[in-house]
GROMACS .gro file of N, CA and C in nm:
model
  273
    1UNK      N    1  -6.746  -0.150  -6.792
    1UNK     CA    2  -6.861  -0.109  -6.714
    1UNK      C    3  -6.971  -0.059  -6.810
    2UNK      N    4  -7.090  -0.108  -6.793
    2UNK     CA    5  -7.203  -0.067  -6.877
    2UNK      C    6  -7.243   0.077  -6.847
    3UNK      N    7  -7.285   0.149  -6.951
    3UNK     CA    8  -7.330   0.288  -6.936
    3UNK      C    9  -7.477   0.295  -6.899
    4UNK      N   10  -7.549   0.188  -6.921
    4UNK     CA   11  -7.694   0.193  -6.907
    4UNK      C   12  -7.739   0.111  -6.785
    5UNK      N   13  -7.819   0.174  -6.702
    5UNK     CA   14  -7.885   0.104  -6.593
    5UNK      C   15  -8.017   0.056  -6.652
    6UNK      N   16  -8.047  -0.073  -6.641
    6UNK     CA   17  -8.160  -0.127  -6.715
    6UNK      C   18  -8.294  -0.121  -6.642
    7UNK      N   19  -8.316  -0.018  -6.562
    7UNK     CA   20  -8.443  -0.010  -6.490
    7UNK      C   21  -8.524   0.113  -6.527
    8UNK      N   22  -8.465   0.230  -6.523
    8UNK     CA   23  -8.537   0.353  -6.552
    8UNK      C   24  -8.495   0.412  -6.685
    9UNK      N   25  -8.578   0.500  -6.736
    9UNK     CA   26  -8.550   0.570  -6.861
    9UNK      C   27  -8.418   0.646  -6.847
   10UNK      N   28  -8.335   0.639  -6.950
   10UNK     CA   29  -8.202   0.698  -6.945
   10UNK      C   30  -8.192   0.834  -7.012
   11UNK      N   31  -8.293   0.875  -7.087
   11UNK     CA   32  -8.293   1.007  -7.149
   11UNK      C   33  -8.436   1.051  -7.176
   12UNK      N   34  -8.455   1.179  -7.200
   12UNK     CA   35  -8.589   1.231  -7.229
   12UNK      C   36  -8.602   1.276  -7.373
   13UNK      N   37  -8.499   1.255  -7.455
   13UNK     CA   38  -8.503   1.304  -7.592
   13UNK      C   39  -8.531   1.197  -7.696
   14UNK      N   40  -8.530   1.072  -7.657
   14UNK     CA   41  -8.539   0.962  -7.753
   14UNK      C   42  -8.657   0.969  -7.848
   15UNK      N   43  -8.773   0.998  -7.796
   15UNK     CA   44  -8.893   1.004  -7.881
   15UNK      C   45  -8.882   1.114  -7.985
   16UNK      N   46  -8.825   1.227  -7.945
   16UNK     CA   47  -8.810   1.339  -8.038
   16UNK      C   48  -8.701   1.313  -8.141
   17UNK      N   49  -8.595   1.245  -8.101
   17UNK     CA   50  -8.492   1.207  -8.198
   17UNK      C   51  -8.556   1.121  -8.306
   18UNK      N   52  -8.632   1.022  -8.265
   18UNK     CA   53  -8.698   0.932  -8.360
   18UNK      C   54  -8.796   1.009  -8.448
   19UNK      N   55  -8.876   1.095  -8.388
   19UNK     CA   56  -8.975   1.173  -8.463
   19UNK      C   57  -8.907   1.257  -8.572
   20UNK      N   58  -8.806   1.333  -8.535
   20UNK     CA   59  -8.738   1.420  -8.632
   20UNK      C   60  -8.663   1.339  -8.737
   21UNK      N   61  -8.606   1.227  -8.697
   21UNK     CA   62  -8.535   1.142  -8.793
   21UNK      C   63  -8.631   1.086  -8.897
   22UNK      N   64  -8.744   1.038  -8.853
   22UNK     CA   65  -8.843   0.981  -8.944
   22UNK      C   66  -8.902   1.089  -9.035
   23UNK      N   67  -8.930   1.207  -8.978
   23UNK     CA   68  -8.982   1.317  -9.059
   23UNK      C   69  -8.888   1.351  -9.175
   24UNK      N   70  -8.760   1.330  -9.154
   24UNK     CA   71  -8.661   1.360  -9.257
   24UNK      C   72  -8.627   1.239  -9.343
   25UNK      N   73  -8.705   1.132  -9.325
   25UNK     CA   74  -8.686   1.008  -9.401
   25UNK      C   75  -8.541   0.959  -9.390
   26UNK      N   76  -8.490   0.964  -9.269
   26UNK     CA   77  -8.353   0.925  -9.241
   26UNK      C   78  -8.355   0.794  -9.162
   27UNK      N   79  -8.273   0.701  -9.202
   27UNK     CA   80  -8.261   0.576  -9.126
   27UNK      C   81  -8.171   0.599  -9.005
   28UNK      N   82  -8.174   0.504  -8.913
   28UNK     CA   83  -8.083   0.512  -8.798
   28UNK      C   84  -7.938   0.508  -8.846
   29UNK      N   85  -7.912   0.429  -8.948
   29UNK     CA   86  -7.777   0.421  -9.004
   29UNK      C   87  -7.736   0.556  -9.064
   30UNK      N   88  -7.829   0.621  -9.135
   30UNK     CA   89  -7.801   0.753  -9.192
   30UNK      C   90  -7.765   0.854  -9.083
   31UNK      N   91  -7.840   0.851  -8.973
   31UNK     CA   92  -7.812   0.942  -8.863
   31UNK      C   93  -7.675   0.912  -8.803
   32UNK      N   94  -7.642   0.786  -8.785
   32UNK     CA   95  -7.511   0.748  -8.732
   32UNK      C   96  -7.400   0.799  -8.824
   33UNK      N   97  -7.419   0.787  -8.954
   33UNK     CA   98  -7.319   0.836  -9.050
   33UNK      C   99  -7.306   0.988  -9.045
   34UNK      N  100  -7.418   1.056  -9.032
   34UNK     CA  101  -7.415   1.202  -9.026
   34UNK      C  102  -7.346   1.250  -8.898
   35UNK      N  103  -7.366   1.177  -8.789
   35UNK     CA  104  -7.301   1.214  -8.663
   35UNK      C  105  -7.150   1.204  -8.672
   36UNK      N  106  -7.100   1.112  -8.755
   36UNK     CA  107  -6.955   1.099  -8.773
   36UNK      C  108  -6.893   1.228  -8.827
   37UNK      N  109  -6.970   1.304  -8.903
   37UNK     CA  110  -6.917   1.430  -8.958
   37UNK      C  111  -6.895   1.533  -8.847
   38UNK      N  112  -6.953   1.509  -8.730
   38UNK     CA  113  -6.933   1.595  -8.613
   38UNK      C  114  -6.839   1.528  -8.512
   39UNK      N  115  -6.769   1.423  -8.556
   39UNK     CA  116  -6.676   1.348  -8.471
   39UNK      C  117  -6.746   1.284  -8.351
   40UNK      N  118  -6.871   1.244  -8.371
   40UNK     CA  119  -6.949   1.172  -8.270
   40UNK      C  120  -6.977   1.034  -8.328
   41UNK      N  121  -6.928   0.933  -8.260
   41UNK     CA  122  -6.938   0.797  -8.311
   41UNK      C  123  -7.040   0.719  -8.230
   42UNK      N  124  -7.163   0.717  -8.281
   42UNK     CA  125  -7.273   0.642  -8.220
   42UNK      C  126  -7.320   0.544  -8.326
   43UNK      N  127  -7.313   0.415  -8.298
   43UNK     CA  128  -7.353   0.316  -8.397
   43UNK      C  129  -7.506   0.313  -8.411
   44UNK      N  130  -7.552   0.244  -8.514
   44UNK     CA  131  -7.696   0.234  -8.540
   44UNK      C  132  -7.768   0.173  -8.422
   45UNK      N  133  -7.710   0.072  -8.361
   45UNK     CA  134  -7.772   0.009  -8.245
   45UNK      C  135  -7.787   0.105  -8.128
   46UNK      N  136  -7.689   0.191  -8.109
   46UNK     CA  137  -7.698   0.289  -8.001
   46UNK      C  138  -7.803   0.396  -8.032
   47UNK      N  139  -7.819   0.430  -8.160
   47UNK     CA  140  -7.927   0.523  -8.199
   47UNK      C  141  -8.060   0.461  -8.158
   48UNK      N  142  -8.076   0.333  -8.185
   48UNK     CA  143  -8.198   0.263  -8.146
   48UNK      C  144  -8.220   0.270  -7.996
   49UNK      N  145  -8.115   0.245  -7.918
   49UNK     CA  146  -8.127   0.250  -7.772
   49UNK      C  147  -8.158   0.391  -7.722
   50UNK      N  148  -8.104   0.492  -7.788
   50UNK     CA  149  -8.138   0.631  -7.752
   50UNK      C  150  -8.286   0.654  -7.777
   51UNK      N  151  -8.334   0.614  -7.894
   51UNK     CA  152  -8.475   0.634  -7.929
   51UNK      C  153  -8.568   0.557  -7.837
   52UNK      N  154  -8.522   0.448  -7.782
   52UNK     CA  155  -8.603   0.367  -7.689
   52UNK      C  156  -8.579   0.407  -7.544
   53UNK      N  157  -8.505   0.515  -7.522
   53UNK     CA  158  -8.478   0.569  -7.388
   53UNK      C  159  -8.392   0.475  -7.303
   54UNK      N  160  -8.318   0.386  -7.368
   54UNK     CA  161  -8.239   0.287  -7.295
   54UNK      C  162  -8.091   0.321  -7.288
   55UNK      N  163  -8.053   0.438  -7.340
   55UNK     CA  164  -7.912   0.479  -7.339
   55UNK      C  165  -7.904   0.626  -7.303
   56UNK      N  166  -7.806   0.659  -7.220
   56UNK     CA  167  -7.785   0.800  -7.187
   56UNK      C  168  -7.727   0.874  -7.307
   57UNK      N  169  -7.738   1.006  -7.304
   57UNK     CA  170  -7.685   1.091  -7.410
   57UNK      C  171  -7.601   1.200  -7.344
   58UNK      N  172  -7.477   1.212  -7.388
   58UNK     CA  173  -7.391   1.317  -7.331
   58UNK      C  174  -7.425   1.452  -7.393
   59UNK      N  175  -7.375   1.557  -7.332
   59UNK     CA  176  -7.400   1.691  -7.386
   59UNK      C  177  -7.340   1.707  -7.525
   60UNK      N  178  -7.223   1.650  -7.551
   60UNK     CA  179  -7.162   1.658  -7.683
   60UNK      C  180  -7.246   1.584  -7.786
   61UNK      N  181  -7.298   1.468  -7.747
   61UNK     CA  182  -7.384   1.390  -7.837
   61UNK      C  183  -7.514   1.465  -7.864
   62UNK      N  184  -7.571   1.524  -7.761
   62UNK     CA  185  -7.695   1.600  -7.776
   62UNK      C  186  -7.679   1.711  -7.879
   63UNK      N  187  -7.571   1.787  -7.866
   63UNK     CA  188  -7.546   1.896  -7.959
   63UNK      C  189  -7.531   1.844  -8.102
   64UNK      N  190  -7.457   1.736  -8.119
   64UNK     CA  191  -7.436   1.680  -8.252
   64UNK      C  192  -7.565   1.621  -8.310
   65UNK      N  193  -7.645   1.556  -8.227
   65UNK     CA  194  -7.773   1.500  -8.275
   65UNK      C  195  -7.863   1.612  -8.324
   66UNK      N  196  -7.872   1.720  -8.249
   66UNK     CA  197  -7.954   1.834  -8.292
   66UNK      C  198  -7.904   1.889  -8.424
   67UNK      N  199  -7.774   1.904  -8.437
   67UNK     CA  200  -7.717   1.955  -8.563
   67UNK      C  201  -7.744   1.859  -8.678
   68UNK      N  202  -7.723   1.730  -8.653
   68UNK     CA  203  -7.743   1.629  -8.758
   68UNK      C  204  -7.888   1.625  -8.805
   69UNK      N  205  -7.981   1.649  -8.712
   69UNK     CA  206  -8.123   1.650  -8.748
   69UNK      C  207  -8.172   1.788  -8.793
   70UNK      N  208  -8.082   1.887  -8.784
   70UNK     CA  209  -8.114   2.024  -8.825
   70UNK      C  210  -8.232   2.080  -8.746
   71UNK      N  211  -8.227   2.058  -8.614
   71UNK     CA  212  -8.327   2.112  -8.521
   71UNK      C  213  -8.251   2.175  -8.405
   72UNK      N  214  -8.322   2.253  -8.325
   72UNK     CA  215  -8.258   2.309  -8.206
   72UNK      C  216  -8.256   2.204  -8.096
   73UNK      N  217  -8.166   2.223  -8.002
   73UNK     CA  218  -8.162   2.133  -7.887
   73UNK      C  219  -8.296   2.136  -7.814
   74UNK      N  220  -8.356   2.254  -7.805
   74UNK     CA  221  -8.487   2.266  -7.738
   74UNK      C  222  -8.593   2.180  -7.806
   75UNK      N  223  -8.585   2.167  -7.939
   75UNK     CA  224  -8.682   2.082  -8.010
   75UNK      C  225  -8.675   1.938  -7.963
   76UNK      N  226  -8.558   1.895  -7.922
   76UNK     CA  227  -8.542   1.757  -7.875
   76UNK      C  228  -8.597   1.736  -7.736
   77UNK      N  229  -8.623   1.844  -7.664
   77UNK     CA  230  -8.677   1.834  -7.529
   77UNK      C  231  -8.828   1.851  -7.524
   78UNK      N  232  -8.894   1.861  -7.639
   78UNK     CA  233  -9.040   1.867  -7.641
   78UNK      C  234  -9.092   1.729  -7.607
   79UNK      N  235  -9.133   1.711  -7.484
   79UNK     CA  236  -9.173   1.580  -7.433
   79UNK      C  237  -9.323   1.561  -7.453
   80UNK      N  238  -9.357   1.443  -7.503
   80UNK     CA  239  -9.499   1.409  -7.521
   80UNK      C  240  -9.565   1.396  -7.385
   81UNK      N  241  -9.694   1.427  -7.379
   81UNK     CA  242  -9.768   1.421  -7.252
   81UNK      C  243  -9.766   1.282  -7.190
   82UNK      N  244  -9.764   1.179  -7.273
   82UNK     CA  245  -9.770   1.042  -7.221
   82UNK      C  246  -9.637   0.996  -7.163
   83UNK      N  247  -9.531   1.072  -7.185
   83UNK     CA  248  -9.399   1.032  -7.137
   83UNK      C  249  -9.381   1.071  -6.992
   84UNK      N  250  -9.332   0.978  -6.913
   84UNK     CA  251  -9.300   1.010  -6.773
   84UNK      C  252  -9.157   0.971  -6.747
   85UNK      N  253  -9.089   1.044  -6.661
   85UNK     CA  254  -8.950   1.017  -6.633
   85UNK      C  255  -8.929   0.887  -6.558
   86UNK      N  256  -9.032   0.832  -6.498
   86UNK     CA  257  -9.018   0.707  -6.423
   86UNK      C  258  -9.065   0.586  -6.503
   87UNK      N  259  -9.084   0.604  -6.633
   87UNK     CA  260  -9.127   0.496  -6.720
   87UNK      C  261  -9.027   0.381  -6.714
   88UNK      N  262  -9.075   0.261  -6.703
   88UNK     CA  263  -8.989   0.143  -6.697
   88UNK      C  264  -8.948   0.104  -6.837
   89UNK      N  265  -8.827   0.053  -6.851
   89UNK     CA  266  -8.778   0.002  -6.978
   89UNK      C  267  -8.805  -0.148  -6.980
   90UNK      N  268  -8.861  -0.195  -7.090
   90UNK     CA  269  -8.886  -0.339  -7.104
   90UNK      C  270  -8.754  -0.409  -7.133
   91UNK      N  271  -8.730  -0.518  -7.064
   91UNK     CA  272  -8.605  -0.593  -7.082
   91UNK      C  273  -8.616  -0.683  -7.203
   0.00000   0.00000   0.00000
């Protein structure tokens, strides 16, 4: 069974994950490797889908992503003004 419904945005943190990752000059692969140190196994492709709001994020993953990026969980919830929760995902 697929985890992602392909119509609406699946998370609100994707843009901030990408922003913080890029600020730290970290590739998606680097972030995936760092997450493994927290026993969270998210492949590079899934990091991409998170950043594009096309994949859900569990609470355990959220905590590990914040730790891996060395930011607070609240930092990941700073939503840009242009972001809306009903934004459509391009297929």
